[in-house]
mmCIF file of C-alpha atoms in Angstrom:
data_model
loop_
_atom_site.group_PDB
_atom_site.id
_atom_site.type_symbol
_atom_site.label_atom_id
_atom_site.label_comp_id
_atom_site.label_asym_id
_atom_site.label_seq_id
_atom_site.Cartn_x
_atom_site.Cartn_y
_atom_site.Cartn_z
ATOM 1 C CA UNK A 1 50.274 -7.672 -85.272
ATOM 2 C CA UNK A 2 49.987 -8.473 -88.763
ATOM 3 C CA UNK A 3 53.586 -7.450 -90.491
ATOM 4 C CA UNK A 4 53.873 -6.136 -94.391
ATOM 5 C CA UNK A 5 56.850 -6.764 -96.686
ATOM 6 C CA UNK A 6 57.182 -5.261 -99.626
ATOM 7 C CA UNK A 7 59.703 -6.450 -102.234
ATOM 8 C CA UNK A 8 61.614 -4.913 -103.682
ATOM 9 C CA UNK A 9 62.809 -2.239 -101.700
ATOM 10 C CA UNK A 10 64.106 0.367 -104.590
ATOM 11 C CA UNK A 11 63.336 -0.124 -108.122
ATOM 12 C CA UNK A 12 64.868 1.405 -111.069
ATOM 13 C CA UNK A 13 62.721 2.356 -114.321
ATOM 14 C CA UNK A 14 62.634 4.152 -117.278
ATOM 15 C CA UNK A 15 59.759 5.976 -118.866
ATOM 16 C CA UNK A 16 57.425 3.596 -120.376
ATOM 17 C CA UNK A 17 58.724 0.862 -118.714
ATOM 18 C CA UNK A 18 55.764 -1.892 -117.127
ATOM 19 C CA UNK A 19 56.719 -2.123 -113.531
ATOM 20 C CA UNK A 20 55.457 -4.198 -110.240
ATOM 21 C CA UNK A 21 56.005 -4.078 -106.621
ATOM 22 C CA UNK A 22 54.727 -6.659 -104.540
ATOM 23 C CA UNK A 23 53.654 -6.822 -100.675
ATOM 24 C CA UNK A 24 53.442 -9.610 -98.561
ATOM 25 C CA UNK A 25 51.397 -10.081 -95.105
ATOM 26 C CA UNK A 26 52.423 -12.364 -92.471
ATOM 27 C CA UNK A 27 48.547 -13.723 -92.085
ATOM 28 C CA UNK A 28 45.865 -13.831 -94.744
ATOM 29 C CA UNK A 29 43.701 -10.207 -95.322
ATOM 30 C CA UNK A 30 41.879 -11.142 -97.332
ATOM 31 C CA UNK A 31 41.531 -8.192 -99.715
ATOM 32 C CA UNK A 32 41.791 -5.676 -97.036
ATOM 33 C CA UNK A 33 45.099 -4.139 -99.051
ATOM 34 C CA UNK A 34 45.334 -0.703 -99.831
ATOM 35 C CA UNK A 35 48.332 1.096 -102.152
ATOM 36 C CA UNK A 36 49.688 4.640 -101.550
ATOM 37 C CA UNK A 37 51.918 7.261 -103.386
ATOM 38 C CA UNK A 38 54.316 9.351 -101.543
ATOM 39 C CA UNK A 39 56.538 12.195 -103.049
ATOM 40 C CA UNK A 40 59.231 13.964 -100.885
ATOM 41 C CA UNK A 41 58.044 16.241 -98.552
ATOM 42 C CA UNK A 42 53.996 15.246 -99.107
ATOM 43 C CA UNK A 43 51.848 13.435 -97.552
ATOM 44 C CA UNK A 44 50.984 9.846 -98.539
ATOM 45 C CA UNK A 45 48.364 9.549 -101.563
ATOM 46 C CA UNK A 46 45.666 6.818 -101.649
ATOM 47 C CA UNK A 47 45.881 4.871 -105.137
ATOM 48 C CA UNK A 48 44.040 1.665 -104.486
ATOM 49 C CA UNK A 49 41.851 0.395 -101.799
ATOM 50 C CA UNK A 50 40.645 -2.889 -101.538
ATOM 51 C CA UNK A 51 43.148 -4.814 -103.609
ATOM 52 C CA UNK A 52 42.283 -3.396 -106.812
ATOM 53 C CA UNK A 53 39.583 -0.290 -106.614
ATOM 54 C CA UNK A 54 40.990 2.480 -107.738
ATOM 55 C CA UNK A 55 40.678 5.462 -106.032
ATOM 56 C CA UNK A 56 38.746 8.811 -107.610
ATOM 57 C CA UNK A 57 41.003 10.557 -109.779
ATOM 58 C CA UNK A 58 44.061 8.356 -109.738
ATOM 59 C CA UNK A 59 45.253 7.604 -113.439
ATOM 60 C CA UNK A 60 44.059 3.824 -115.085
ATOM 61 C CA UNK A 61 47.685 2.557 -115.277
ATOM 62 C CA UNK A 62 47.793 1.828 -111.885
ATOM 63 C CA UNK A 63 46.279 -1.388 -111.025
ATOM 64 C CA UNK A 64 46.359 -3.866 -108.579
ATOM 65 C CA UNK A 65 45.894 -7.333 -107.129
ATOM 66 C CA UNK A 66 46.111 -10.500 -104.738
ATOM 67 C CA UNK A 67 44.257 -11.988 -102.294
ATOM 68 C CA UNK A 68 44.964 -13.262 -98.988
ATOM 69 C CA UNK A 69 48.697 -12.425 -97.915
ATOM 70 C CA UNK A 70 50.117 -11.855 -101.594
ATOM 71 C CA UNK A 71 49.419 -8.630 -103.503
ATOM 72 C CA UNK A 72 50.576 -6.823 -106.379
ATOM 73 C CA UNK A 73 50.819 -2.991 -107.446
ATOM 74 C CA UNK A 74 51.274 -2.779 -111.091
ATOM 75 C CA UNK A 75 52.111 0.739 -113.157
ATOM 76 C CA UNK A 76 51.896 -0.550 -117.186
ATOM 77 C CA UNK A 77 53.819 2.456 -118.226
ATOM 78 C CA UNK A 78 55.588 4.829 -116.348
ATOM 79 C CA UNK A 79 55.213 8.231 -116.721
ATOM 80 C CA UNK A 80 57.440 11.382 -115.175
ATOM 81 C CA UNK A 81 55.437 11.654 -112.576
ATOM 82 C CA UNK A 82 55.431 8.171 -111.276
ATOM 83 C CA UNK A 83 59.071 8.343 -109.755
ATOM 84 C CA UNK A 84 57.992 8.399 -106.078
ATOM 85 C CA UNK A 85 57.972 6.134 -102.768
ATOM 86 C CA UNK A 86 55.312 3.612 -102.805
ATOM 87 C CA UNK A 87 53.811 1.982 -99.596
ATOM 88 C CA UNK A 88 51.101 -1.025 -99.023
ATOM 89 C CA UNK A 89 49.038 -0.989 -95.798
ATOM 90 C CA UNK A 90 46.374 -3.295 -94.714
ATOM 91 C CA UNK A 91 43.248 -2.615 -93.344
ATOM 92 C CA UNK A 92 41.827 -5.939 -91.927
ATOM 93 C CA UNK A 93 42.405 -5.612 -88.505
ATOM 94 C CA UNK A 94 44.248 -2.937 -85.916
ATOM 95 C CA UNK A 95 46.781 -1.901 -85.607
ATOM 96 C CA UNK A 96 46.757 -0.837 -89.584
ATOM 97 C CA UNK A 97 50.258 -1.697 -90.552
ATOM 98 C CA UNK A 98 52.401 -0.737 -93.810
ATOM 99 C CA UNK A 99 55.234 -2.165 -95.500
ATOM 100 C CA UNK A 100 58.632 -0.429 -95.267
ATOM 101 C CA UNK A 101 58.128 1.013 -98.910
ATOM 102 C CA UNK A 102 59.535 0.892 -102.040
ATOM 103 C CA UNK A 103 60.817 3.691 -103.507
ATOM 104 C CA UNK A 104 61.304 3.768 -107.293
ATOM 105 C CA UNK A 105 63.438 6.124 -109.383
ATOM 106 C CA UNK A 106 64.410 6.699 -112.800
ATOM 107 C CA UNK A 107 66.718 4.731 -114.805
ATOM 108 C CA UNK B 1 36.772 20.013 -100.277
ATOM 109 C CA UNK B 2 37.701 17.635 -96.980
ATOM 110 C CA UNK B 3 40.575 19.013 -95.751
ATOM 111 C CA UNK B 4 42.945 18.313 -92.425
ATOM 112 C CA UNK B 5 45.045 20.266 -90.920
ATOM 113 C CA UNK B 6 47.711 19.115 -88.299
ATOM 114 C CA UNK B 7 48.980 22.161 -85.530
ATOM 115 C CA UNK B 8 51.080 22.338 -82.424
ATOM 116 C CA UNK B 9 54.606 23.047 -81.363
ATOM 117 C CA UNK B 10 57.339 21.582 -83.404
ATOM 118 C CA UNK B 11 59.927 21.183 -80.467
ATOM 119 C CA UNK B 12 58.767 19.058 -77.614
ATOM 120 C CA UNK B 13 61.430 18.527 -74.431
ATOM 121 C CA UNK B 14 62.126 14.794 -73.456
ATOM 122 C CA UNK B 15 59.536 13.446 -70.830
ATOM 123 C CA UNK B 16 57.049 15.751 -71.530
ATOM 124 C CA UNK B 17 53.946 14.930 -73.420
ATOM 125 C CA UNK B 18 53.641 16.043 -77.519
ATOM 126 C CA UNK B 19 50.023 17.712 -78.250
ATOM 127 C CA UNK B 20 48.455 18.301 -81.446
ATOM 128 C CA UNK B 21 45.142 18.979 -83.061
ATOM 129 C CA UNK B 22 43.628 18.071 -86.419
ATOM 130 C CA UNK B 23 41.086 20.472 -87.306
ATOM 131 C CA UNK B 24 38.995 19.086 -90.275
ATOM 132 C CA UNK B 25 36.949 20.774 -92.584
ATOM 133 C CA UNK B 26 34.039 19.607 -95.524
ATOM 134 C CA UNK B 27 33.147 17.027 -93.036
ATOM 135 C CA UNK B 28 31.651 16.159 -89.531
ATOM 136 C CA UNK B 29 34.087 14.367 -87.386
ATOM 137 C CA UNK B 30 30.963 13.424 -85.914
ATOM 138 C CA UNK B 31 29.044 12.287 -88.884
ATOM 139 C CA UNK B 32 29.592 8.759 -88.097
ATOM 140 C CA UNK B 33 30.831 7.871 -91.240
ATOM 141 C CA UNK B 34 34.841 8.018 -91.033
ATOM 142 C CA UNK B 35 37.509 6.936 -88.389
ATOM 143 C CA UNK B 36 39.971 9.509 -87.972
ATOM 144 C CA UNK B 37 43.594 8.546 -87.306
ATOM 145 C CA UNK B 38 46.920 9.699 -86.336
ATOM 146 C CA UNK B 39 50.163 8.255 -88.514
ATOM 147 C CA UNK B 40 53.727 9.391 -88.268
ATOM 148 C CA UNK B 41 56.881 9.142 -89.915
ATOM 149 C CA UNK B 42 60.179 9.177 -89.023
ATOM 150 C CA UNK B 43 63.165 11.210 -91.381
ATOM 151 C CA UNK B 44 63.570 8.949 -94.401
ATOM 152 C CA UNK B 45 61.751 6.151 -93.006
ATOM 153 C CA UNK B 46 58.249 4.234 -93.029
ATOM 154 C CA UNK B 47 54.767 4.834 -91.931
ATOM 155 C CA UNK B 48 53.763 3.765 -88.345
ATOM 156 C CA UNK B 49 49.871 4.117 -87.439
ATOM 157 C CA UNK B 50 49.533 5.731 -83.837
ATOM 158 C CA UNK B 51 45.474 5.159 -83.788
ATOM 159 C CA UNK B 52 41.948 6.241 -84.405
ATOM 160 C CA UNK B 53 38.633 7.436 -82.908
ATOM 161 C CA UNK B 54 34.990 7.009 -83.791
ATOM 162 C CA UNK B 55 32.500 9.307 -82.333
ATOM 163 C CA UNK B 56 30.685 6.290 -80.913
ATOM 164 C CA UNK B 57 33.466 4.089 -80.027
ATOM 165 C CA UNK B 58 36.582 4.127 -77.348
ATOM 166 C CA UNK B 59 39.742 5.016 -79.740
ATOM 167 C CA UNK B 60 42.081 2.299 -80.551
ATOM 168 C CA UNK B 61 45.643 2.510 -80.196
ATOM 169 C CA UNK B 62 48.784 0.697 -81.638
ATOM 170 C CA UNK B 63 49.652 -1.912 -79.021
ATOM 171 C CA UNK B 64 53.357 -0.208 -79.321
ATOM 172 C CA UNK B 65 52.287 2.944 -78.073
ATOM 173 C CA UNK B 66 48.904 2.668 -76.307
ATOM 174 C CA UNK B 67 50.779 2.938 -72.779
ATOM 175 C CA UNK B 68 51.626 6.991 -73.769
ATOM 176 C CA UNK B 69 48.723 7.839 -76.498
ATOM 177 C CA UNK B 70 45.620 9.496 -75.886
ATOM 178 C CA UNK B 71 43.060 10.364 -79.157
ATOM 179 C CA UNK B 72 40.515 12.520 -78.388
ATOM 180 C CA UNK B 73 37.628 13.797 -80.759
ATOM 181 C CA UNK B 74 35.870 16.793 -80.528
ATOM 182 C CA UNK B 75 32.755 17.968 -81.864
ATOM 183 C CA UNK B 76 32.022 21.257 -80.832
ATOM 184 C CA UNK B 77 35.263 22.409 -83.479
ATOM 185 C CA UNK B 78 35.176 19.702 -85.485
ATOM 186 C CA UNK B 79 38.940 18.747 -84.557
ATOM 187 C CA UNK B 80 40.758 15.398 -82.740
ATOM 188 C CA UNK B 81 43.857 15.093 -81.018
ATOM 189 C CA UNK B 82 46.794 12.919 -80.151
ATOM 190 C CA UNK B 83 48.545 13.541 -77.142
ATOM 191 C CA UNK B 84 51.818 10.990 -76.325
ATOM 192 C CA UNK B 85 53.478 11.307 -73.159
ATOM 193 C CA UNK B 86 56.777 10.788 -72.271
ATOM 194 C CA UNK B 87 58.773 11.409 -75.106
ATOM 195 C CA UNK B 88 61.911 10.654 -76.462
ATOM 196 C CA UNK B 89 64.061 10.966 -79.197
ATOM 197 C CA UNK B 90 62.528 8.126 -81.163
ATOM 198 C CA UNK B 91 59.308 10.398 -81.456
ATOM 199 C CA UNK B 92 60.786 12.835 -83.387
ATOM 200 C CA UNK B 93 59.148 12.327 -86.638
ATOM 201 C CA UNK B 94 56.007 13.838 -89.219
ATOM 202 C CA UNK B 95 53.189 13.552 -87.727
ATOM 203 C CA UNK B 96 50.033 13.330 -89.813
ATOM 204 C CA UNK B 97 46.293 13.384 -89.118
ATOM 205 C CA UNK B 98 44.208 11.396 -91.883
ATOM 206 C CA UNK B 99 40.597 9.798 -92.527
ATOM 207 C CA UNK B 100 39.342 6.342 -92.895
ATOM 208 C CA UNK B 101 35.810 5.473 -94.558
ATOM 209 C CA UNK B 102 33.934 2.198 -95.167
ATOM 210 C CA UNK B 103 36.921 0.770 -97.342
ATOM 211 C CA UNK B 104 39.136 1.465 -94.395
ATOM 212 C CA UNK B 105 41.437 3.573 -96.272
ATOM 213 C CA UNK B 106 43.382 6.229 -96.104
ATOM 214 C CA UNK B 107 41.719 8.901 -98.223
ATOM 215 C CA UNK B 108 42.170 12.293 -96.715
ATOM 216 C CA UNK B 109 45.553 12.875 -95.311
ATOM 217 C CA UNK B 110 46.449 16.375 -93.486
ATOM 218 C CA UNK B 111 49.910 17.841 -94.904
ATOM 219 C CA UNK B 112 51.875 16.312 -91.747
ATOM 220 C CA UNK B 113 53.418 18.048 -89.092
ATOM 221 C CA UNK B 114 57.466 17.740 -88.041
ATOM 222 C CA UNK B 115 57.794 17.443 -84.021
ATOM 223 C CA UNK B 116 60.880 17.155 -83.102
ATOM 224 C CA UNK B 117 62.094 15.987 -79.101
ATOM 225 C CA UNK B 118 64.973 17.839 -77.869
ATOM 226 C CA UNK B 119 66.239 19.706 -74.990
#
């Protein structure tokens, strides 16, 4: 099984600030990395498939990238709404696996 | 609008085997197009994928769990289930139904679903 580890593990911002979260997979993927959004008591939100695509409707300060087994999640200014849990999965082969999360809050 | 929709009981005895459906709407769960999948999530902890099913393909299951799980899709009401047997405590945990396409993605998640196992 291919394992995810995403660094680091709780973040603190403030509003405005330019933050990153990075995952690392124990074998390459290639760029089969997706990024997700959770808030407390939802479910998880897709925010970019594919290393960097980002999904319908999701907001152009998210971006991301990588390749192979290191990947990046990058928010260029945080807004309000960005204070959440975020989790990388990958996609390249089963079982789909995600990292343990990183969950970033407000300075 | 594709929407999912996780149901069955929230309190499942030790031993016995958790059930629940995922009835989908906007979409054919036998289009052809989408894997759907079964992911849960412990109280305050990560995501662990249970598996998925294709309409022409034999489901696949996490390694982990593939002894107890059982995905099952079914056309005729556009649903798919999960059904783990022999339960224990470390089952307890939000269970969520969600849809895969071509970029092998999570898209469409259902709003989750807490079982808990207890006597």
């Amino acid at each position: 099984d291919i394992q995810m580890t995403q660094s680091p593990s709780s973040l603190s911002a403030s509003i405005g600030d330019r933050v990153s979260i990075t995952c690392r997979a124990s074998q390459s993927i290639s760029s089969y990395l997706n990024w997700y959004q959770q808030k407390p008591g939802k479910a998880p939100n897709l925010l970019i498939h594919s290393t960097s695509s980002l999904q319908s409707g999701v907001p152009s300060r998210f971006s991301g990238s990588g390749f192979g087994t290191d990947f990046t999640l990058t928010i260029s200014s945080l807004q309000p709404e960005d204070f959440a849990t975020y989790y990388c999965q990958q996609s390249y082969n089963t079982p789909h696996s995600f990292g343990q999360g990183t969950n970033l809050e407000i300075k | 609008q594709v929407q999912l929709q996780e149901s069955g009981p929230g309190l499942v005895k030790p031993s016995q085997t958790l059930s629940l459906t995922c009835s989908v709407s906007g979409v054919s769960v036998s289009s052809g197009s989408y894997y759907w999948s079964w992911i849960r999530q412990p109280a305050g902890k990560g995501l662990e994928w249970i598996g998925r099913v294709y309409i022409s393909e034999s489901p696949t299951y996490n390694p982990s769990l593939k002894s107890r799980v059982t995905i099952l899709i079914g056309t005729s009401n556009n649903q798919f289930s999960l059904k783990l047997s022999s339960v224990t405590a470390a089952d307890t945990a939000i269970y969520y139904c969600a849809r895969s396409g071509a970029t092998t993605s999570y898209d469409f998640w259902g709003q989750g679903l807490l079982v808990t196992v207890s006597s």
